[in-house]
PDB file of C-alpha atoms in Angstrom:
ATOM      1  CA  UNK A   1       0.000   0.000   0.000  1.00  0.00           C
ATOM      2  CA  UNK A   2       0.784   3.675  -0.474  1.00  0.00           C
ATOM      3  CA  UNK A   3       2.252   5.708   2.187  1.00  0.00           C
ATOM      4  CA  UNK A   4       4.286   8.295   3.218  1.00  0.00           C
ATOM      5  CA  UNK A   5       6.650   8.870   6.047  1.00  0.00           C
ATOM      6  CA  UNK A   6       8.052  11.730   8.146  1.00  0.00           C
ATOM      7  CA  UNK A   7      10.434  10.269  10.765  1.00  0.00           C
ATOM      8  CA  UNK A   8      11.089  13.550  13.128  1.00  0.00           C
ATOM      9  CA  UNK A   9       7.496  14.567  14.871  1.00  0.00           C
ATOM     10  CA  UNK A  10       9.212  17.749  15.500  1.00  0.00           C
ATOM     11  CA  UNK A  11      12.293  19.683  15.204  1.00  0.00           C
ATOM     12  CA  UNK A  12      13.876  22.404  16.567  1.00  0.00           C
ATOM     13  CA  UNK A  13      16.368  24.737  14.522  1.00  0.00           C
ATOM     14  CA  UNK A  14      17.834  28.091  15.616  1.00  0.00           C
ATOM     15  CA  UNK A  15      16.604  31.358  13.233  1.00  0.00           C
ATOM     16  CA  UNK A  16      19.414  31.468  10.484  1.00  0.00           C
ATOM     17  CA  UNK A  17      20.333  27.854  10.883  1.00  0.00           C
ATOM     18  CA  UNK A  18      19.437  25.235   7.730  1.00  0.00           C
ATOM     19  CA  UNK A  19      16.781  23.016   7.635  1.00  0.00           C
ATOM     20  CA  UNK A  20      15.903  19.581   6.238  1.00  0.00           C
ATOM     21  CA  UNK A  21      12.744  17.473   6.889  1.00  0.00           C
ATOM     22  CA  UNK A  22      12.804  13.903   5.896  1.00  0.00           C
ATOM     23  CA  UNK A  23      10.259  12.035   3.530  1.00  0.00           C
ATOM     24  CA  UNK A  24      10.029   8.957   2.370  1.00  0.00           C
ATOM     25  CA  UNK A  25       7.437   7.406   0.371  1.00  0.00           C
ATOM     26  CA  UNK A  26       6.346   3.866  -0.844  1.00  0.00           C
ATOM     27  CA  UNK A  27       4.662   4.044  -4.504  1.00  0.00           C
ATOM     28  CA  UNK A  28       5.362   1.390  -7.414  1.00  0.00           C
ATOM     29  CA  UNK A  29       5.011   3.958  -9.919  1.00  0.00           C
ATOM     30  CA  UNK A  30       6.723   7.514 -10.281  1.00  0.00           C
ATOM     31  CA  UNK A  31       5.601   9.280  -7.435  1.00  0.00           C
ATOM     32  CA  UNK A  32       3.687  12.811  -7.616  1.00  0.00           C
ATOM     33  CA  UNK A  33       5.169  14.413  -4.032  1.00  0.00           C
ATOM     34  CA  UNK A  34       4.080  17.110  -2.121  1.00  0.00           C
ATOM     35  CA  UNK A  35       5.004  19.467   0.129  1.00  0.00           C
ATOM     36  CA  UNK A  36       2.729  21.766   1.969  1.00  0.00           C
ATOM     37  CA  UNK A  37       3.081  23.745   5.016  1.00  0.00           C
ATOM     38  CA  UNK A  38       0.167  24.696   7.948  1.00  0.00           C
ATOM     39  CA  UNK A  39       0.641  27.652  10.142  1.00  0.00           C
ATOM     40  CA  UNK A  40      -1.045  27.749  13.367  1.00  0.00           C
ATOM     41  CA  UNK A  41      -5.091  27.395  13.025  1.00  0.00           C
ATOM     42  CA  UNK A  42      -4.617  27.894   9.761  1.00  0.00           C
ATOM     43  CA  UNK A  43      -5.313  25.232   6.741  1.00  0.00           C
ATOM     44  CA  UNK A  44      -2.550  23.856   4.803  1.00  0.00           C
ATOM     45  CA  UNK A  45      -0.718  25.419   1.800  1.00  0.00           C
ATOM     46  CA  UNK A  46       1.062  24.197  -0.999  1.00  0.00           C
ATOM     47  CA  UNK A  47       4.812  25.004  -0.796  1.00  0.00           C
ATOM     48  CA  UNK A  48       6.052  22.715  -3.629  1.00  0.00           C
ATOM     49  CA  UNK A  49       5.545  19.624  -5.971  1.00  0.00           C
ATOM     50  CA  UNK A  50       7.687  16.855  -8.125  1.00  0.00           C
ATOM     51  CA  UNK A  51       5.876  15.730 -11.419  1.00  0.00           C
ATOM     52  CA  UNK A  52       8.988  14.691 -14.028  1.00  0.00           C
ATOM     53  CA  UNK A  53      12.219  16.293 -14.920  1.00  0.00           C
ATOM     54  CA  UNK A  54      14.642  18.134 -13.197  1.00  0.00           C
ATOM     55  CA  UNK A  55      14.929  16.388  -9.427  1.00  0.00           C
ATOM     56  CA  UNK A  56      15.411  19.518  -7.498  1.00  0.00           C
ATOM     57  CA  UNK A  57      12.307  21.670  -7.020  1.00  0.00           C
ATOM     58  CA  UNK A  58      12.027  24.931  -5.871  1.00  0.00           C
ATOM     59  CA  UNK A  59       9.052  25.971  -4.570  1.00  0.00           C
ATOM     60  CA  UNK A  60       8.230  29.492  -2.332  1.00  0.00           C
ATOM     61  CA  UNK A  61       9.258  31.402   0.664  1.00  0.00           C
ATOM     62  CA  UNK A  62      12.317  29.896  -0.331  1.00  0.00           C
ATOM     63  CA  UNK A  63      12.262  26.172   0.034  1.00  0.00           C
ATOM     64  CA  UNK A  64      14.013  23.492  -2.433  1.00  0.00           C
ATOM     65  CA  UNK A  65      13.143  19.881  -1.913  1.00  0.00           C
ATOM     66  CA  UNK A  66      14.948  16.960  -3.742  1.00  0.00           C
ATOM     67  CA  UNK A  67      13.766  13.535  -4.768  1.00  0.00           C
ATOM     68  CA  UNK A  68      15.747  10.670  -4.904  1.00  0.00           C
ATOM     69  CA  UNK A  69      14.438   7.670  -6.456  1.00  0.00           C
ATOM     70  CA  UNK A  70      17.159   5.450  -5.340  1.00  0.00           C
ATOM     71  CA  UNK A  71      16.419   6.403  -1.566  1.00  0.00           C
ATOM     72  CA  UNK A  72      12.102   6.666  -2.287  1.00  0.00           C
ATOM     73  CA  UNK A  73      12.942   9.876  -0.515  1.00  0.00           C
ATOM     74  CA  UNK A  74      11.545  13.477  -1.500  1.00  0.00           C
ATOM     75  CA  UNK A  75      13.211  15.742   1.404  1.00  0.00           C
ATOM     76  CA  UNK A  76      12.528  19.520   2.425  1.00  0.00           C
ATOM     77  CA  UNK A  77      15.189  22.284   2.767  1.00  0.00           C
ATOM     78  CA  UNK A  78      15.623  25.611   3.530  1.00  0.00           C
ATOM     79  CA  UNK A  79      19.375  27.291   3.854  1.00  0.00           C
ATOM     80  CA  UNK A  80      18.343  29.844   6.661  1.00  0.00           C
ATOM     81  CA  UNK A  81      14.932  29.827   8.349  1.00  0.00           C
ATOM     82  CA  UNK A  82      13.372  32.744   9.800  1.00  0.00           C
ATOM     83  CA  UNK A  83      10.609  32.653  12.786  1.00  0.00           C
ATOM     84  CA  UNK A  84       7.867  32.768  10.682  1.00  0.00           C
ATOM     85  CA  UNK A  85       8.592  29.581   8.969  1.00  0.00           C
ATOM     86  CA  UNK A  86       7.879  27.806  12.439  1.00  0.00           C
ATOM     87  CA  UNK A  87       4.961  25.916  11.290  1.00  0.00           C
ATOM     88  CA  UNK A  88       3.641  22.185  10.699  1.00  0.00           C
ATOM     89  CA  UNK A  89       4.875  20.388   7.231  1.00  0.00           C
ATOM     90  CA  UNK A  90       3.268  17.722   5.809  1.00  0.00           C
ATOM     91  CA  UNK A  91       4.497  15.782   3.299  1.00  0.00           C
ATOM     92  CA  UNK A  92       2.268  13.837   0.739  1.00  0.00           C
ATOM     93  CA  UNK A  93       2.102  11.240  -2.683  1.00  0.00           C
ATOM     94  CA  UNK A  94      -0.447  11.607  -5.091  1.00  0.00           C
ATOM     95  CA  UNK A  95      -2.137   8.088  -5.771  1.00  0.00           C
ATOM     96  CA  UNK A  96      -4.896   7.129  -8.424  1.00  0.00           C
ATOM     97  CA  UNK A  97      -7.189   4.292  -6.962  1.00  0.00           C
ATOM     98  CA  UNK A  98     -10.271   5.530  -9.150  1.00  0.00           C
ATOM     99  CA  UNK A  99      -9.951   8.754  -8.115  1.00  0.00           C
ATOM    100  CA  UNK A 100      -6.986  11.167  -8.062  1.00  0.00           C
ATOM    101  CA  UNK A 101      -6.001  11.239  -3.843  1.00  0.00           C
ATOM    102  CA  UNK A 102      -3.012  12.800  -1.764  1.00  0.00           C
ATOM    103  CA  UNK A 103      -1.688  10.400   1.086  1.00  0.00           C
ATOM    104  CA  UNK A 104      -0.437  12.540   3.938  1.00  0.00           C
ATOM    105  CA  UNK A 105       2.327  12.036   5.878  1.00  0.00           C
ATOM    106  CA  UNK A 106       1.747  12.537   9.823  1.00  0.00           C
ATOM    107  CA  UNK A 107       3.642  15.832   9.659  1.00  0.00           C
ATOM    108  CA  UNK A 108       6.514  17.443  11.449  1.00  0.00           C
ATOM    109  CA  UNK A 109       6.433  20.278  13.559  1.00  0.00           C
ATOM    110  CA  UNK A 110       9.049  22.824  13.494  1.00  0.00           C
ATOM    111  CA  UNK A 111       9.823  25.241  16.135  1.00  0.00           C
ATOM    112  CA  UNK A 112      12.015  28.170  16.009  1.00  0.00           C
ATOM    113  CA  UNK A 113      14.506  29.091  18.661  1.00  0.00           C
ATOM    114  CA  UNK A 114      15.270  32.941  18.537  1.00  0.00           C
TER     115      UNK A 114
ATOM    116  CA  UNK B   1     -11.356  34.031  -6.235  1.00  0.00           C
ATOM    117  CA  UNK B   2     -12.490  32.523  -2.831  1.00  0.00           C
ATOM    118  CA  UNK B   3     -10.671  29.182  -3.105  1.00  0.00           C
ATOM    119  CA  UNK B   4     -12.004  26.580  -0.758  1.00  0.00           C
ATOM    120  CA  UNK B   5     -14.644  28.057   2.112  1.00  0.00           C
ATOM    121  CA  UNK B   6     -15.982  26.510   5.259  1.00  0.00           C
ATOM    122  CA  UNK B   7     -18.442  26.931   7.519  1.00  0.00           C
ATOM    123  CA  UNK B   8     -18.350  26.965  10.521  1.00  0.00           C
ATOM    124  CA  UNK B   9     -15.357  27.415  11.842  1.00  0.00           C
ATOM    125  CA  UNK B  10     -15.638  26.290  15.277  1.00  0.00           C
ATOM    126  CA  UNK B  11     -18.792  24.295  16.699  1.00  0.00           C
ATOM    127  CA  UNK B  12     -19.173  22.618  20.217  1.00  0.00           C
ATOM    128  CA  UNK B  13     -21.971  20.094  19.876  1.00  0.00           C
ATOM    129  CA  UNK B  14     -22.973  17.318  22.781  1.00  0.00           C
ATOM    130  CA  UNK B  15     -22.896  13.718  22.307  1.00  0.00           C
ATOM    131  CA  UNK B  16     -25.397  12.154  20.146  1.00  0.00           C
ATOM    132  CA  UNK B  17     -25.955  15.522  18.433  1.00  0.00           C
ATOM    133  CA  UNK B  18     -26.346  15.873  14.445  1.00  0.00           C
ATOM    134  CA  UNK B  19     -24.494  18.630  12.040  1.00  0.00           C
ATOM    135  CA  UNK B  20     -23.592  19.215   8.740  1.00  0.00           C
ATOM    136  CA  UNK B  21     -19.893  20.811   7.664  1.00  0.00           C
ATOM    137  CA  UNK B  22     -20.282  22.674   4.615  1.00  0.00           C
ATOM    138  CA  UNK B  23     -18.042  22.941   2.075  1.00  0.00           C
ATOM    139  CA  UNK B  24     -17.829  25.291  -1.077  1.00  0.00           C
ATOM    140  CA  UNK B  25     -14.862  25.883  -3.677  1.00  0.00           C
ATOM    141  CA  UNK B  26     -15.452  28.523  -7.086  1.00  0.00           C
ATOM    142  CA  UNK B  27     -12.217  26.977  -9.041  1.00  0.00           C
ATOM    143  CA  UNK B  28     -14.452  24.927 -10.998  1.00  0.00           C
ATOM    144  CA  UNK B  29     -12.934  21.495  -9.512  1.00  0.00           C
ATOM    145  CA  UNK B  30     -13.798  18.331  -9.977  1.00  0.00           C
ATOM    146  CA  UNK B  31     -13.097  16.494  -7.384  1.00  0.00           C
ATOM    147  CA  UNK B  32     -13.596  17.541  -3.597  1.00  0.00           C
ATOM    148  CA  UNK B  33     -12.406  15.606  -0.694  1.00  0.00           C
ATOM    149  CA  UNK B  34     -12.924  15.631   3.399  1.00  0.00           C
ATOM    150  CA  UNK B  35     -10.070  14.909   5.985  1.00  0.00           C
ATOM    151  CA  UNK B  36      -9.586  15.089   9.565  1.00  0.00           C
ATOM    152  CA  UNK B  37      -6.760  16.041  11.402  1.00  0.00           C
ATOM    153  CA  UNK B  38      -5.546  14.785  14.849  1.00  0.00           C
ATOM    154  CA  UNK B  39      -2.572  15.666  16.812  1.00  0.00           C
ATOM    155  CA  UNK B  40       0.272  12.927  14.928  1.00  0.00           C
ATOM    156  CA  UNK B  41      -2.110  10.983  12.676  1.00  0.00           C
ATOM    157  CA  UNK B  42      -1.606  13.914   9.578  1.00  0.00           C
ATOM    158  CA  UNK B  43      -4.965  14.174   7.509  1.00  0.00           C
ATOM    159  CA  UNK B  44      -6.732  11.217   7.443  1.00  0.00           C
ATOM    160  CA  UNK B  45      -9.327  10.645   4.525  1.00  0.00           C
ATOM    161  CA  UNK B  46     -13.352  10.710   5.353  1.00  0.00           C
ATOM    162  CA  UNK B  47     -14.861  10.578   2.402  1.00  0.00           C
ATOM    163  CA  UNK B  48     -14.534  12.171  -1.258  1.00  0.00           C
ATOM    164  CA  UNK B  49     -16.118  12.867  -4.810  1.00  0.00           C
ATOM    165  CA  UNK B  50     -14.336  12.354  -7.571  1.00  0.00           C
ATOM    166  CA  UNK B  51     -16.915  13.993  -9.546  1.00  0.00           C
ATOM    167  CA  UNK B  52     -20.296  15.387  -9.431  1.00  0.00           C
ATOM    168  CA  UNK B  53     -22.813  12.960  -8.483  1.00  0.00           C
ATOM    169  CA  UNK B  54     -20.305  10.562  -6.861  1.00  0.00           C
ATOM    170  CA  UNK B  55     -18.881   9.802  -3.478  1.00  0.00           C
ATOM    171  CA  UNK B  56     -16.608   7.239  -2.252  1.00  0.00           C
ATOM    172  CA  UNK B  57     -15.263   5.921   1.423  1.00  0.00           C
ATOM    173  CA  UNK B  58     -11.850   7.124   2.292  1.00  0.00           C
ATOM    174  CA  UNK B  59      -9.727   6.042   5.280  1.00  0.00           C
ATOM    175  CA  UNK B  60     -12.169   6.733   7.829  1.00  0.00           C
ATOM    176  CA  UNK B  61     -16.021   6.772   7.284  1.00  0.00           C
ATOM    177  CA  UNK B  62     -17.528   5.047   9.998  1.00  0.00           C
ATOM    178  CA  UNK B  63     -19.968   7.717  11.653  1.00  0.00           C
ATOM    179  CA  UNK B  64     -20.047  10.257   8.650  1.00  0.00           C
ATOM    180  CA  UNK B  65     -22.087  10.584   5.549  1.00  0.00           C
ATOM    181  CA  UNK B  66     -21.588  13.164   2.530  1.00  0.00           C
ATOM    182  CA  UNK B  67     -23.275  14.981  -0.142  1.00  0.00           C
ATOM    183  CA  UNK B  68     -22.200  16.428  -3.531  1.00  0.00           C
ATOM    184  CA  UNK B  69     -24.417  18.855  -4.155  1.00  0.00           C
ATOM    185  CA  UNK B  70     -23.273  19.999  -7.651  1.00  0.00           C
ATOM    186  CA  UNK B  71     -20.064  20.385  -8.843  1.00  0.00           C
ATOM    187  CA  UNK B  72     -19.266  23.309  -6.095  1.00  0.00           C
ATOM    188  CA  UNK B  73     -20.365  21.985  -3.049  1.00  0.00           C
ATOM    189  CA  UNK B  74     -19.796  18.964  -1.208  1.00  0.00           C
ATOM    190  CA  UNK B  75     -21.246  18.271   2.681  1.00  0.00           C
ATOM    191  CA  UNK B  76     -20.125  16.194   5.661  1.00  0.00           C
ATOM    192  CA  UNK B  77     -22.862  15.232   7.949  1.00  0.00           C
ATOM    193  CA  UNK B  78     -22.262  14.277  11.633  1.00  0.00           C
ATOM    194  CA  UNK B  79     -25.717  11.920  12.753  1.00  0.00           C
ATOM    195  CA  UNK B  80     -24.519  11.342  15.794  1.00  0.00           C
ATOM    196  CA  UNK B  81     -21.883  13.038  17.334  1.00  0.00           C
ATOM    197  CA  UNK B  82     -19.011  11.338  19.539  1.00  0.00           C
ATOM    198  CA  UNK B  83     -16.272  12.406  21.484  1.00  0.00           C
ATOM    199  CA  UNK B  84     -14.083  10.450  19.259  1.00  0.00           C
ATOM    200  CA  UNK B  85     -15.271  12.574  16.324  1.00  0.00           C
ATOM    201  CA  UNK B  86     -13.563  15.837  18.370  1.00  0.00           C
ATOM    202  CA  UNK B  87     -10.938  16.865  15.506  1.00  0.00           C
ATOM    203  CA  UNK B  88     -10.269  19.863  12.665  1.00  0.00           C
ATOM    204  CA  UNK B  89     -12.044  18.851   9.496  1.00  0.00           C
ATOM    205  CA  UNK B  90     -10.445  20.247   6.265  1.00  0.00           C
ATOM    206  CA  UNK B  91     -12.220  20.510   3.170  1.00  0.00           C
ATOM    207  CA  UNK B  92      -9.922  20.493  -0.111  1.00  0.00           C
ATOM    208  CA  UNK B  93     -10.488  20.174  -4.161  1.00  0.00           C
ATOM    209  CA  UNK B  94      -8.885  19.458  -7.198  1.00  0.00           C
ATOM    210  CA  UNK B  95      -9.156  19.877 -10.654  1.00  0.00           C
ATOM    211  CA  UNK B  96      -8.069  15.933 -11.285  1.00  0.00           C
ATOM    212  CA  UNK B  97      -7.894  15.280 -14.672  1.00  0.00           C
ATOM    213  CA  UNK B  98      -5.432  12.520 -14.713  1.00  0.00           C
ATOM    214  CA  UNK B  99      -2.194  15.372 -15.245  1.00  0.00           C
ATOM    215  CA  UNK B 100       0.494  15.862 -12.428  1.00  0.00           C
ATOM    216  CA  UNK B 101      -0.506  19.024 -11.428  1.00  0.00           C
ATOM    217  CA  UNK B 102      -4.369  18.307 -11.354  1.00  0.00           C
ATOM    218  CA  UNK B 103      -3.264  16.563  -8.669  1.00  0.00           C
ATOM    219  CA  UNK B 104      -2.756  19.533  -6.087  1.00  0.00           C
ATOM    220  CA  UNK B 105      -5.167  19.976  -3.632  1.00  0.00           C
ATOM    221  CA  UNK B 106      -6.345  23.236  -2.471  1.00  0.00           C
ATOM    222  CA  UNK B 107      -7.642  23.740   1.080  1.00  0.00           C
ATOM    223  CA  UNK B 108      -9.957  25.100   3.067  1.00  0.00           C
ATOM    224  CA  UNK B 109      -9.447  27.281   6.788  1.00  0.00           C
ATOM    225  CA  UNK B 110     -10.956  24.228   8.283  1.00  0.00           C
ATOM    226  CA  UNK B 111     -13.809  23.750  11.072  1.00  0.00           C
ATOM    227  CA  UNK B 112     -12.407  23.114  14.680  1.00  0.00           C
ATOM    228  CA  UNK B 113     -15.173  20.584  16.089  1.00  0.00           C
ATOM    229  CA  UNK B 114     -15.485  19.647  19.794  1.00  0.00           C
ATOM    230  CA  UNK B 115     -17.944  17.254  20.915  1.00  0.00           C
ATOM    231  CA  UNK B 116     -18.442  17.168  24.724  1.00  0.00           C
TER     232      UNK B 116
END
């Protein structure tokens, strides 16, 4: 079966530090991924997606994720992170099982030290 | 453009209490879907419509029922309310028409439901 998995529940990175969140996936065919962020109360936004071509994506407020096929891995990154990117990810695969459907990931928090 | 819109966005109901989430998107999508989140599950799938005038199970169904309206709208009802049912319910649509990017999923602000 499909699924998707975020190892770290939450992380903790200092403003101005780098970032990577971890996703891996299990999909027989060649995955759709997804990343999409949720801010507090808030619902969730698309930050970036892998379709084909080029294996590094770059998507906004100035997050890059790459996929691996190798490693089934599609992992977020950020070079220096600001407070306001403290937040919930979530990473997702797209699936087609008679209709077109995202499975989630269970998300990672990520806090912010000042 | 609105995007996705719910209503409400917070309700307190008592056991054994019916309601209906709404749900409404204007980016002429096909497809419309309901999740719920809890705290380290991610969104789980209720139900969803891969078109107008269908509806299909997702992950987690037991205790809900939906209702595609027309192509913009798509309901979740509650019958009978448990505690176990306390979660955020996101509404989301897509345009899904078998390309990569008709896969994205927009969202709604979601409806914060407690059931007491």
């Amino acid at each position: 079966a499909q699924s998707v998995t975020q190892p770290d529940i939450h992380i903790t990175v200092s403003e101005g530090a780098s970032l990577e969140l971890r996703c891996n996936y299990s999909y027989g065919a060649t995955p759709y991924l997804f990343w999409y962020v949720q801010s507090p109360g808030q619902g969730l936004q698309l930050l970036l997606k892998y379709f084909s071509g080029d294996t590094l994506v770059q998507g906004i407020k100035g997050f890059e994720a790459e996929f691996k096929r190798s490693q089934s891995s599609f992992n977020l990154r950020k070079p220096s992170v600001h407070w306001s990117d403290a937040a919930e990810y979530f990473c997702a695969v797209a699936i087609s099982q008679g209709a077109q459907k995202l499975v989630f990931g269970q998300g990672t928090r990520l806090t912010i030290n000042p | 453009n609105a995007g996705v819109t719910q209503t409400p966005k917070f309700q307190v109901l008592k056991t054994g209490q019916s309601m209906t989430l709404q749900c409404a998107q204007d980016m002429n999508h096909n497809s419309m879907y309901w999740y719920r989140q809890d705290p380290g599950m991610g969104l789980r799938l209720i139900y969803y419509s891969a078109s107008e005038g269908t509806t299909d199970k997702g992950e987690v169904p037991n205790g809900y029922n939906v209702s595609r309206l027309n192509k913009r709208e798509f309901s979740l009802r509650l019958e009978s309310a448990a505690p176990s049912q306390t979660s955020v319910y996101f509404c989301a649509s897509s345009e899904a028409r078998g390309t990569g990017s008709s896969y994205e999923q927009y969202f709604g602000p979601g409806t914060r439901l407690t059931v007491t």
